[in-house]
mmCIF file of C-alpha atoms in Angstrom:
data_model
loop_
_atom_site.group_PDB
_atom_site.id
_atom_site.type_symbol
_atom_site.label_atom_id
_atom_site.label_comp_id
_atom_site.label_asym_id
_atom_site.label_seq_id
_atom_site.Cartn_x
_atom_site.Cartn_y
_atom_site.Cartn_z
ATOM 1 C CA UNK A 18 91.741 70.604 70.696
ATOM 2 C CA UNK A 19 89.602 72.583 72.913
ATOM 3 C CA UNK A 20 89.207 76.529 71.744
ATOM 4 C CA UNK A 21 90.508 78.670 75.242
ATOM 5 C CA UNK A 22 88.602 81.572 76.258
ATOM 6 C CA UNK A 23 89.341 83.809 79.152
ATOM 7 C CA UNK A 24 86.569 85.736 81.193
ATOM 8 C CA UNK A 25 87.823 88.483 83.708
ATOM 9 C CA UNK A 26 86.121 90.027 86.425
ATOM 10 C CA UNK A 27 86.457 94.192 86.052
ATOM 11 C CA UNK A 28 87.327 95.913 89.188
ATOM 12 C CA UNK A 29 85.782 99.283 90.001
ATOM 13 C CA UNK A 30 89.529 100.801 89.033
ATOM 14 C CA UNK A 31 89.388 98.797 86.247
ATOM 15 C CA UNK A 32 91.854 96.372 86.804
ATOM 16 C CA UNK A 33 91.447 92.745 86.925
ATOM 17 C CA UNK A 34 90.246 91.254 89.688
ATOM 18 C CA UNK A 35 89.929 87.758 88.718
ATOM 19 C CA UNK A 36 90.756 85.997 85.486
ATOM 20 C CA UNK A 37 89.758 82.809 84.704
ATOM 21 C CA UNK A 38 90.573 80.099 81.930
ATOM 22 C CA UNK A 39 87.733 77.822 80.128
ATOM 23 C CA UNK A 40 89.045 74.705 78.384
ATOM 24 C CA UNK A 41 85.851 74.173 77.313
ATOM 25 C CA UNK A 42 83.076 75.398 74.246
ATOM 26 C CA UNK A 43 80.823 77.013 76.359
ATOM 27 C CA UNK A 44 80.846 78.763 79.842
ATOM 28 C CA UNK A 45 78.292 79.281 82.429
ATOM 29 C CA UNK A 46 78.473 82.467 85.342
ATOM 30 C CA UNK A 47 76.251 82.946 88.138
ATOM 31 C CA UNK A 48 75.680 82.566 91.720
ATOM 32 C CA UNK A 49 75.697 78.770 92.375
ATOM 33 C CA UNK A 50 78.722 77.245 92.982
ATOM 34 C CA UNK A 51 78.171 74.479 89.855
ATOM 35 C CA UNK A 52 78.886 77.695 87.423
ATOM 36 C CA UNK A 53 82.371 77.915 85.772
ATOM 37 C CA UNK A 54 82.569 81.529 87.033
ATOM 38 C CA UNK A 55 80.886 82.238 90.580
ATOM 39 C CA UNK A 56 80.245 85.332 90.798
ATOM 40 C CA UNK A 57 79.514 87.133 94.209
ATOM 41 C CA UNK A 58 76.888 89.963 93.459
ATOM 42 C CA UNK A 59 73.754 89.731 94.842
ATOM 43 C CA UNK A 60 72.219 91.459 91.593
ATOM 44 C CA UNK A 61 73.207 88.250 89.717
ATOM 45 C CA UNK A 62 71.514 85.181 89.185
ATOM 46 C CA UNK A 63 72.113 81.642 90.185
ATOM 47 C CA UNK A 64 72.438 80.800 86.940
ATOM 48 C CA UNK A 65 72.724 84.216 84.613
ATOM 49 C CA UNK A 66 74.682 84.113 81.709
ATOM 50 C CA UNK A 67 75.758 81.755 78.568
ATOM 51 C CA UNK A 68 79.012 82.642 76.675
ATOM 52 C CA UNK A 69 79.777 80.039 73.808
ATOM 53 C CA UNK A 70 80.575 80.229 70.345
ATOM 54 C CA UNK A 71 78.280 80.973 67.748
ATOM 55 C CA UNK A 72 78.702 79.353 63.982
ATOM 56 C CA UNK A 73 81.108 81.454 63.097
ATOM 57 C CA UNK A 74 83.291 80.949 65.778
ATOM 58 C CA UNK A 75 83.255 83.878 67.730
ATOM 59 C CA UNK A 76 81.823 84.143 71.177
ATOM 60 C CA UNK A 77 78.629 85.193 72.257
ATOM 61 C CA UNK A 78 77.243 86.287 75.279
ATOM 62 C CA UNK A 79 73.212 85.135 76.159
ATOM 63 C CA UNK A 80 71.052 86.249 78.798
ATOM 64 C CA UNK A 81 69.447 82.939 80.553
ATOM 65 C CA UNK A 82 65.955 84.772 81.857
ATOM 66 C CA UNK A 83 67.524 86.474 84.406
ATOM 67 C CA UNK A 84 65.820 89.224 86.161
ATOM 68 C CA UNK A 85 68.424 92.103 85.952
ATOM 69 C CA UNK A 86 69.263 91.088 82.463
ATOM 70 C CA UNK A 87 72.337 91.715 80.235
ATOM 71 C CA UNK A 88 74.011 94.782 79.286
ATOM 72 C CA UNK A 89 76.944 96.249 77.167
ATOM 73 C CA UNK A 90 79.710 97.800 79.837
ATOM 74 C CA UNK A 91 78.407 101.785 79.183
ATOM 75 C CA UNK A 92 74.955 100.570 77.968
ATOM 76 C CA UNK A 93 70.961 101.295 79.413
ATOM 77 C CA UNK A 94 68.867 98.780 77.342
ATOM 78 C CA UNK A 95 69.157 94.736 78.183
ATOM 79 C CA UNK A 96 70.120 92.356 75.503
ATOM 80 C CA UNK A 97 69.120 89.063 75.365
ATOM 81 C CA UNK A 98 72.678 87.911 73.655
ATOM 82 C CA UNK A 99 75.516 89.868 72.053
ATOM 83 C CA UNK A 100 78.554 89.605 70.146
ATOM 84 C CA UNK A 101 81.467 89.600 71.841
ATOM 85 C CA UNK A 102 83.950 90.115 68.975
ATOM 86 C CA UNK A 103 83.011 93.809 68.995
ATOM 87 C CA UNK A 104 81.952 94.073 72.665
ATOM 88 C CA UNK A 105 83.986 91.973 74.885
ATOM 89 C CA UNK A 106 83.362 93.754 77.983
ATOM 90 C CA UNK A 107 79.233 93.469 79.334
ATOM 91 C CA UNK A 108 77.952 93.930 82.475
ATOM 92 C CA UNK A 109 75.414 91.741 84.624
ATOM 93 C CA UNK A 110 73.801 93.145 88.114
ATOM 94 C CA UNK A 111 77.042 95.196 89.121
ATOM 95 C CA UNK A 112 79.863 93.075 88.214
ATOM 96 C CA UNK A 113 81.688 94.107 84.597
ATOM 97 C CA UNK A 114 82.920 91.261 82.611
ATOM 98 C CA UNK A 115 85.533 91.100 79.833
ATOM 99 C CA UNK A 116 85.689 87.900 77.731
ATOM 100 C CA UNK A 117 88.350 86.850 75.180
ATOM 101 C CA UNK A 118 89.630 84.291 72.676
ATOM 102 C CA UNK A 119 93.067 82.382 73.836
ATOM 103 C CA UNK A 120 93.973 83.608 70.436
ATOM 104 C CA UNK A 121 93.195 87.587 71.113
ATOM 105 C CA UNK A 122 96.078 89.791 70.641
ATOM 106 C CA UNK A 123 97.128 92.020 73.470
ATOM 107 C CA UNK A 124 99.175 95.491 72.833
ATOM 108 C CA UNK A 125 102.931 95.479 73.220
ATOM 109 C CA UNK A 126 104.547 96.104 76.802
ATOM 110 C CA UNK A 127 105.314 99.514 77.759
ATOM 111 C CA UNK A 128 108.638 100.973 78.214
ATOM 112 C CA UNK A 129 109.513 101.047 82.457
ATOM 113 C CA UNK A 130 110.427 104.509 83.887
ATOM 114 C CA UNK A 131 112.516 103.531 86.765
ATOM 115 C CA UNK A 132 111.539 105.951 89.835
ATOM 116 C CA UNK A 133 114.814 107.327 90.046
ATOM 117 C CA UNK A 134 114.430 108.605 86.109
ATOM 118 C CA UNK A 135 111.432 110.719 87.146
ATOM 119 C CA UNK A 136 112.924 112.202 90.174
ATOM 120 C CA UNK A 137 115.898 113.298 88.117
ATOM 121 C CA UNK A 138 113.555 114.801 85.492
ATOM 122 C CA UNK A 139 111.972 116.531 88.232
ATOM 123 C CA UNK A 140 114.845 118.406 89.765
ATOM 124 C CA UNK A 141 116.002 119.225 86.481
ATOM 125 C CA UNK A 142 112.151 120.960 85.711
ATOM 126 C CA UNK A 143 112.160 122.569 89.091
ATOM 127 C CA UNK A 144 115.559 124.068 88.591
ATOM 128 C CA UNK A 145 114.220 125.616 85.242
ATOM 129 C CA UNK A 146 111.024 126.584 86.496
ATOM 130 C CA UNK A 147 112.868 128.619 89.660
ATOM 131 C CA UNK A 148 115.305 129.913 87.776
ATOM 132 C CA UNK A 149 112.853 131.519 85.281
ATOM 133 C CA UNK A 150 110.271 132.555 88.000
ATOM 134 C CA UNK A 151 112.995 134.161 89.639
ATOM 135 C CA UNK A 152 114.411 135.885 86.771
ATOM 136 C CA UNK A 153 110.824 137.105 85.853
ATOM 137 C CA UNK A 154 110.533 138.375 89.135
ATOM 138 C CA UNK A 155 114.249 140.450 89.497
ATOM 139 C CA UNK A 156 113.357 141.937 85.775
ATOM 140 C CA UNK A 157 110.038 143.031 87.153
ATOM 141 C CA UNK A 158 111.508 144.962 90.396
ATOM 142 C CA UNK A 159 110.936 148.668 90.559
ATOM 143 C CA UNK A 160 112.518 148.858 93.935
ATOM 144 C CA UNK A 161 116.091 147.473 95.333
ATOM 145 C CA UNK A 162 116.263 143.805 95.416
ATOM 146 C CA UNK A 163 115.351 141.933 98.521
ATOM 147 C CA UNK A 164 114.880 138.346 99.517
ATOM 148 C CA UNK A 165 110.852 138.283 100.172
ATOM 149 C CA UNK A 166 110.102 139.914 97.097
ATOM 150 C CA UNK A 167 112.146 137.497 94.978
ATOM 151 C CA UNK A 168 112.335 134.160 97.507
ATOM 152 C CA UNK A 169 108.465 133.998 98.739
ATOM 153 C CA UNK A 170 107.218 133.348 95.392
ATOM 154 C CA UNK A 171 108.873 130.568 94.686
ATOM 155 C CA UNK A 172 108.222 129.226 98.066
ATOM 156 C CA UNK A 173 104.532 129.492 97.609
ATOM 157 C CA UNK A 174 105.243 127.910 94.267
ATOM 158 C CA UNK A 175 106.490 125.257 95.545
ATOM 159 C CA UNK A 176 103.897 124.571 98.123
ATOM 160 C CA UNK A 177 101.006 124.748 95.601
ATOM 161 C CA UNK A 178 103.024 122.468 93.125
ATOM 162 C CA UNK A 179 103.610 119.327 96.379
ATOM 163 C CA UNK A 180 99.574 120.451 97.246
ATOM 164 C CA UNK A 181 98.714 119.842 93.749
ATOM 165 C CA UNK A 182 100.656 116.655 92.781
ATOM 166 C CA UNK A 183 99.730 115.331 95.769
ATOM 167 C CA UNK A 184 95.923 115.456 94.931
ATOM 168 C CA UNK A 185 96.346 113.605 92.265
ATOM 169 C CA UNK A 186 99.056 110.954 93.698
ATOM 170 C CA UNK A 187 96.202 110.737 96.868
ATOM 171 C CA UNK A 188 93.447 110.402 93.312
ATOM 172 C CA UNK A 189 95.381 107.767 91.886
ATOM 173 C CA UNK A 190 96.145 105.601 95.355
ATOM 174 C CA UNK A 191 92.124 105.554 95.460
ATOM 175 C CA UNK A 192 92.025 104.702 91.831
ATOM 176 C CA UNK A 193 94.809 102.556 90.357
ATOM 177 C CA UNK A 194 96.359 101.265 93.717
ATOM 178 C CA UNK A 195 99.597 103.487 92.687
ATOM 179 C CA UNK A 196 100.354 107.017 93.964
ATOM 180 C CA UNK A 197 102.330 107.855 91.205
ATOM 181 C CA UNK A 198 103.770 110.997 93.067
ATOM 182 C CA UNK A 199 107.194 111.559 90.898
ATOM 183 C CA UNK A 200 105.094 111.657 87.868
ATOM 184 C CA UNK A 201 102.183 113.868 88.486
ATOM 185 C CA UNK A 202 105.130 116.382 90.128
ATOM 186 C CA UNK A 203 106.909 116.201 86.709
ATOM 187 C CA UNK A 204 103.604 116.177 85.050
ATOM 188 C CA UNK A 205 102.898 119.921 87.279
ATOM 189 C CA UNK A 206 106.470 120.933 86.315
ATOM 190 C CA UNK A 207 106.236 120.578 83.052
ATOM 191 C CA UNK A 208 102.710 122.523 82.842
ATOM 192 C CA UNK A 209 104.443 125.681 84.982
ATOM 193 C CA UNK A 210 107.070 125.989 82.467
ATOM 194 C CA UNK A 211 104.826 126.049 80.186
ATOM 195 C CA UNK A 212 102.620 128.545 81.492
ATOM 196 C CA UNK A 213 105.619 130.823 81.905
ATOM 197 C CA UNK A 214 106.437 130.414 78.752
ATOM 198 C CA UNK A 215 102.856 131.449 77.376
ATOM 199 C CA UNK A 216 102.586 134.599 79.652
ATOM 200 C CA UNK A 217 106.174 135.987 78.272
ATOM 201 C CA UNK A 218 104.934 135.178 74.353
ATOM 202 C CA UNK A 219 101.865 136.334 74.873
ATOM 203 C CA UNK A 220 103.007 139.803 76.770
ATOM 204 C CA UNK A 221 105.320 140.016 73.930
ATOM 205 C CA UNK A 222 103.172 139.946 71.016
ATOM 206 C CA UNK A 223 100.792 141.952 72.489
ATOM 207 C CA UNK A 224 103.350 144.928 72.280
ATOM 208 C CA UNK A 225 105.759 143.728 69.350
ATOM 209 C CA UNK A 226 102.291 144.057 67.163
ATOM 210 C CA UNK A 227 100.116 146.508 69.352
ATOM 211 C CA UNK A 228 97.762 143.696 69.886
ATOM 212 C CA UNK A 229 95.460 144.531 72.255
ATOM 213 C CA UNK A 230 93.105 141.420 71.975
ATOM 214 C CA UNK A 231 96.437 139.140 72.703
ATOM 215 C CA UNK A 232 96.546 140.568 76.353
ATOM 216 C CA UNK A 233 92.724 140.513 76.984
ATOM 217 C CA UNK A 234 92.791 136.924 76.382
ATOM 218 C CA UNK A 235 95.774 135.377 76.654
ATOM 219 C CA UNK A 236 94.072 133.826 79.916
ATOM 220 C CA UNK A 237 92.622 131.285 77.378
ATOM 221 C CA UNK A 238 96.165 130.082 76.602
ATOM 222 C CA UNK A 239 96.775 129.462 80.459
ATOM 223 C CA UNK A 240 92.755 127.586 80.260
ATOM 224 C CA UNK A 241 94.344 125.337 77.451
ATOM 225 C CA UNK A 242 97.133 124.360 79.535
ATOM 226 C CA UNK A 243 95.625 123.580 82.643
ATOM 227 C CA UNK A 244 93.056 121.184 80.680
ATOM 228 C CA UNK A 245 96.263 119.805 79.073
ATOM 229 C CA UNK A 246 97.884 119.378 82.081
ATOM 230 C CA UNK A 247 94.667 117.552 83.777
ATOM 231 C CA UNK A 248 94.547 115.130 80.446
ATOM 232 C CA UNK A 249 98.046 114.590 81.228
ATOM 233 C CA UNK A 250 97.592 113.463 85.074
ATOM 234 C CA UNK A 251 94.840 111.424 84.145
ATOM 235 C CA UNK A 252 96.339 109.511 81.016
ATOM 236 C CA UNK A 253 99.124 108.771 83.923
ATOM 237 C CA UNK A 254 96.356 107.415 86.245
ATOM 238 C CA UNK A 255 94.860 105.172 83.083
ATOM 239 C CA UNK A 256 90.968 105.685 85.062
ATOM 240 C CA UNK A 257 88.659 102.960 83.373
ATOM 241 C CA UNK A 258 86.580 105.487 82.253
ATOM 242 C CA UNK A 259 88.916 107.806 80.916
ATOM 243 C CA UNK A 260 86.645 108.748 78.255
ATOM 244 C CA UNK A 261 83.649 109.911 80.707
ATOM 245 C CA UNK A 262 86.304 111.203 83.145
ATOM 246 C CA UNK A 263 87.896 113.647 80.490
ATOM 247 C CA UNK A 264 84.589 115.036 79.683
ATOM 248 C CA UNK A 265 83.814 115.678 83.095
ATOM 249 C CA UNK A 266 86.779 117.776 83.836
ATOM 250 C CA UNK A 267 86.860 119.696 80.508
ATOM 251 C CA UNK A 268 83.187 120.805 81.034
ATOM 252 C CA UNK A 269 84.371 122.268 84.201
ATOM 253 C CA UNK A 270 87.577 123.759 82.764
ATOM 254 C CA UNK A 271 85.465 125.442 80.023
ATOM 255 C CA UNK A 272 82.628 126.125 82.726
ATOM 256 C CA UNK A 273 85.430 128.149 84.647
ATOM 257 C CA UNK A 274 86.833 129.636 81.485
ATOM 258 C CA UNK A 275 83.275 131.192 80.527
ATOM 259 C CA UNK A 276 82.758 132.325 83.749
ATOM 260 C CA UNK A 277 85.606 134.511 84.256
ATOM 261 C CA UNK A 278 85.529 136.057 80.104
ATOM 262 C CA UNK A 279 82.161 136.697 80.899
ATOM 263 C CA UNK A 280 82.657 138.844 83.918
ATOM 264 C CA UNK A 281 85.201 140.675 81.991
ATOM 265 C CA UNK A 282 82.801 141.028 79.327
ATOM 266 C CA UNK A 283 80.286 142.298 81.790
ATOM 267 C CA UNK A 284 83.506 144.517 83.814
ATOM 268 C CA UNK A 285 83.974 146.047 80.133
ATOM 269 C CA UNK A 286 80.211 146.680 79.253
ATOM 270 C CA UNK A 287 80.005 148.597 82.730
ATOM 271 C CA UNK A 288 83.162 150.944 82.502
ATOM 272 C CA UNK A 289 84.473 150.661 79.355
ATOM 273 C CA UNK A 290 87.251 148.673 77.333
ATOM 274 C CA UNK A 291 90.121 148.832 78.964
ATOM 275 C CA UNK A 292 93.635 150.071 77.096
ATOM 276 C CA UNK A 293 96.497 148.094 77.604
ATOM 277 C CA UNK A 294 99.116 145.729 75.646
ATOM 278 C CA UNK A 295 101.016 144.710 79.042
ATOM 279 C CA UNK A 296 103.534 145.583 80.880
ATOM 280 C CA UNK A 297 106.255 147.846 78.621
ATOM 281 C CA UNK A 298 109.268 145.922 76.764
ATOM 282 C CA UNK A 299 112.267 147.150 75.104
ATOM 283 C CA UNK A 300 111.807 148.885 71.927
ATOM 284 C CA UNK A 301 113.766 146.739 69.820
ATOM 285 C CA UNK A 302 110.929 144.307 70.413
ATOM 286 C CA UNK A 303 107.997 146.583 68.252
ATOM 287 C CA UNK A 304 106.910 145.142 65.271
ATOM 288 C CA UNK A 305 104.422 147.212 64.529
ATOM 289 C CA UNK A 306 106.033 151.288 63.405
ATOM 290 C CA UNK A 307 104.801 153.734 66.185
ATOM 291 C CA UNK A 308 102.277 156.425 65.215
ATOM 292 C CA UNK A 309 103.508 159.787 63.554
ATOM 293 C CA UNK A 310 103.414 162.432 66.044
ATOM 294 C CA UNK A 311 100.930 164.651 63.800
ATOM 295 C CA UNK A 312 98.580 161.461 63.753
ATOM 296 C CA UNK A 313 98.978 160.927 67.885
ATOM 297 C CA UNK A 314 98.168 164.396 68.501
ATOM 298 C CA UNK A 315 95.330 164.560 66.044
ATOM 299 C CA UNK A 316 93.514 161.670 67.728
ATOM 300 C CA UNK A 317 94.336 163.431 70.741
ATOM 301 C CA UNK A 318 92.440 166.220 70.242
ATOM 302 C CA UNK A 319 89.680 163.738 69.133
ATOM 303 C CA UNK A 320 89.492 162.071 72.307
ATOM 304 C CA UNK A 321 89.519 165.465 74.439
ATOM 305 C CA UNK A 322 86.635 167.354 72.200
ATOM 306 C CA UNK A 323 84.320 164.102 72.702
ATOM 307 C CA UNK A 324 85.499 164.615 76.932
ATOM 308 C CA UNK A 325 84.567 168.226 76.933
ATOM 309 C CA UNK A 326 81.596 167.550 75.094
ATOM 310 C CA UNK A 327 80.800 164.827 77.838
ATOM 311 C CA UNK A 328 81.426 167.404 80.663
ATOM 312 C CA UNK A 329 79.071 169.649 79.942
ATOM 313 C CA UNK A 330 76.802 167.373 78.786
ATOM 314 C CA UNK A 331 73.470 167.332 81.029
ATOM 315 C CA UNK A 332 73.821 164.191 83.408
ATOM 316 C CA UNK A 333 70.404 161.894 82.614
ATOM 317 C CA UNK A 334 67.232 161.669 84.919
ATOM 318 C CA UNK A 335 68.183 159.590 88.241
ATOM 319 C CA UNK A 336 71.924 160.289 87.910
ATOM 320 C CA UNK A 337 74.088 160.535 91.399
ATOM 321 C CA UNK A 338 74.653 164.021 92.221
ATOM 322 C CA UNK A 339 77.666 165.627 93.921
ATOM 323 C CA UNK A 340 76.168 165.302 97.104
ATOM 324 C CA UNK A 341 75.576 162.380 97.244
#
């Protein structure tokens, strides 16, 4: 009996476009129609490729003179035949190929989420997510309660969490054919509960332990989420190259993340560090024992001999005046 071998033609989204089954030892793709695989690329020969198996049974790939050539799927230098045991996907003018064995295994099926499942999850994450958002923002109130200052939040959180799921469910419709919406809203849930989360532990330890450094950066934390939460949309897309894709978006993510430490670093270096742990919480929370009044008032007076010093202190060459 005849080995099987299976050759499918890579869409851009990489799905399959075409797959096709050779009863046969060898298999020939090209142009012309007397090919077992026509392909329709004008960057592909009438005759370009060879796949058949070598003496150890496994299938090979071979370039038959062609112009263009042979490649690996991500690769830059032609082959003139390669192994597809390791490498079954290659690519020949602009048409990706995958080729298996009738006897390759394929991964187990996935578990369906009906729609309805994620739509439940997601009224479940928005009711959390409004409910602490709206909690945070009545604790927060200096003034009498009143519906803008606690309602128009959440409105405009809602809008930018529909804006922002529905860039990616409009991504994946391009991409994968899907729009996915349920998911990448429940995917954007989960990610705002999570930066709420962050900011309240973060705000805490930064006074429960006098941590200064803990509210300076504890933007980083809300950096690691968002690139967690942009994995997470595109793991639900499944792009073909996820790899390449992933990269792309982290180097921007850690781009933006630079950027705005280093104009804090720049903000401090111009007017000085700034001396804060947050916004005040109850004193039960301190971990840290609060200074001995003899010790406060000692670096007090400290602080207000190197200011009097400073005041009278001759203002360098080229220094703005009162007048002006």
């Amino acid at each position: 009996m005849v080995p099987v071998m299976w050759i499918e033609l890579i869409a851009r989204d990489g799905g399959v476009a075409l797959r096709q089954r050779i009863d046969a030892e060898e298999a020939r793709i090209g142009r012309a129609f007397d090919n077992d695989l026509v392909v329709d690329d004008p960057h592909v020969a009438p005759h370009h490729l060879r796949v058949y198996r070598g003496a150890d049974g496994e299938l090979v790939a071979e370039d038959l003179g062609t112009l263009n050539g042979l490649y690996t799927e991500h690769g830059a230098r032609r082959v003139r035949s390669l192994s597809l045991a390791r490498e079954p996907v290659i690519r020949i003018g602009r048409t990706t190929l995958r080729v298996h064995d009738g006897a390759h295994e394929v991964p187990p099926e996935r578990p369906l989420t009906p729609p309805g499942r994620h739509v439940r999850w997601d009224a479940g994450l928005a009711v959390a997510l409004f409910a602490a958002v709206l909690l945070g923002n009545w604790l927060n109130l200096t003034g009498e309660p009143n519906a803008n200052a606690l309602v128009l939040p959440l409105l405009g959180l809602a809008t930018i969490l529909v804006a922002w799921s529905g860039i990616w469910a409009l991504l994946s419709r391009i991409f994968v054919g899907q729009s996915l919406f349920a998911l990448h809203l429940r995917i954007a849930l989960t990610a705002s509960i999570a930066l709420v989360l962050w900011a309240q532990v973060a705000e805490i330890a930064a006074y429960a332990l006098a941590w200064r450094e803990m509210s300076e950066y504890a933007g980083l934390g809300a950096w690691a989420v968002l690139a967690a939460t942009c994995y997470a949309h595109l793991h639900a897309m499944g792009p073909r190259h996820m790899r390449m894709a992933t990269g792309v978006l982290m180097a921007l993510i850690v781009a933006g993340a630079s950027l705005q430490y280093f104009q804090k670093w720049a903000s401090r270096t111009e007017n000085g560090q700034r001396v804060t742990l947050g916004d005040l919480k109850p004193p039960v929370l301190r971990a840290v024992p609060l200074a001995k009044p003899d010790d406060f008032f000692k670096r007090t007076e400290t602080v207000k001999a190197r200011v009097d010093a400073a005041r009278v202190k001759e203002p360098p060459p080229g220094a703005l005046s009162d007048s002006d």
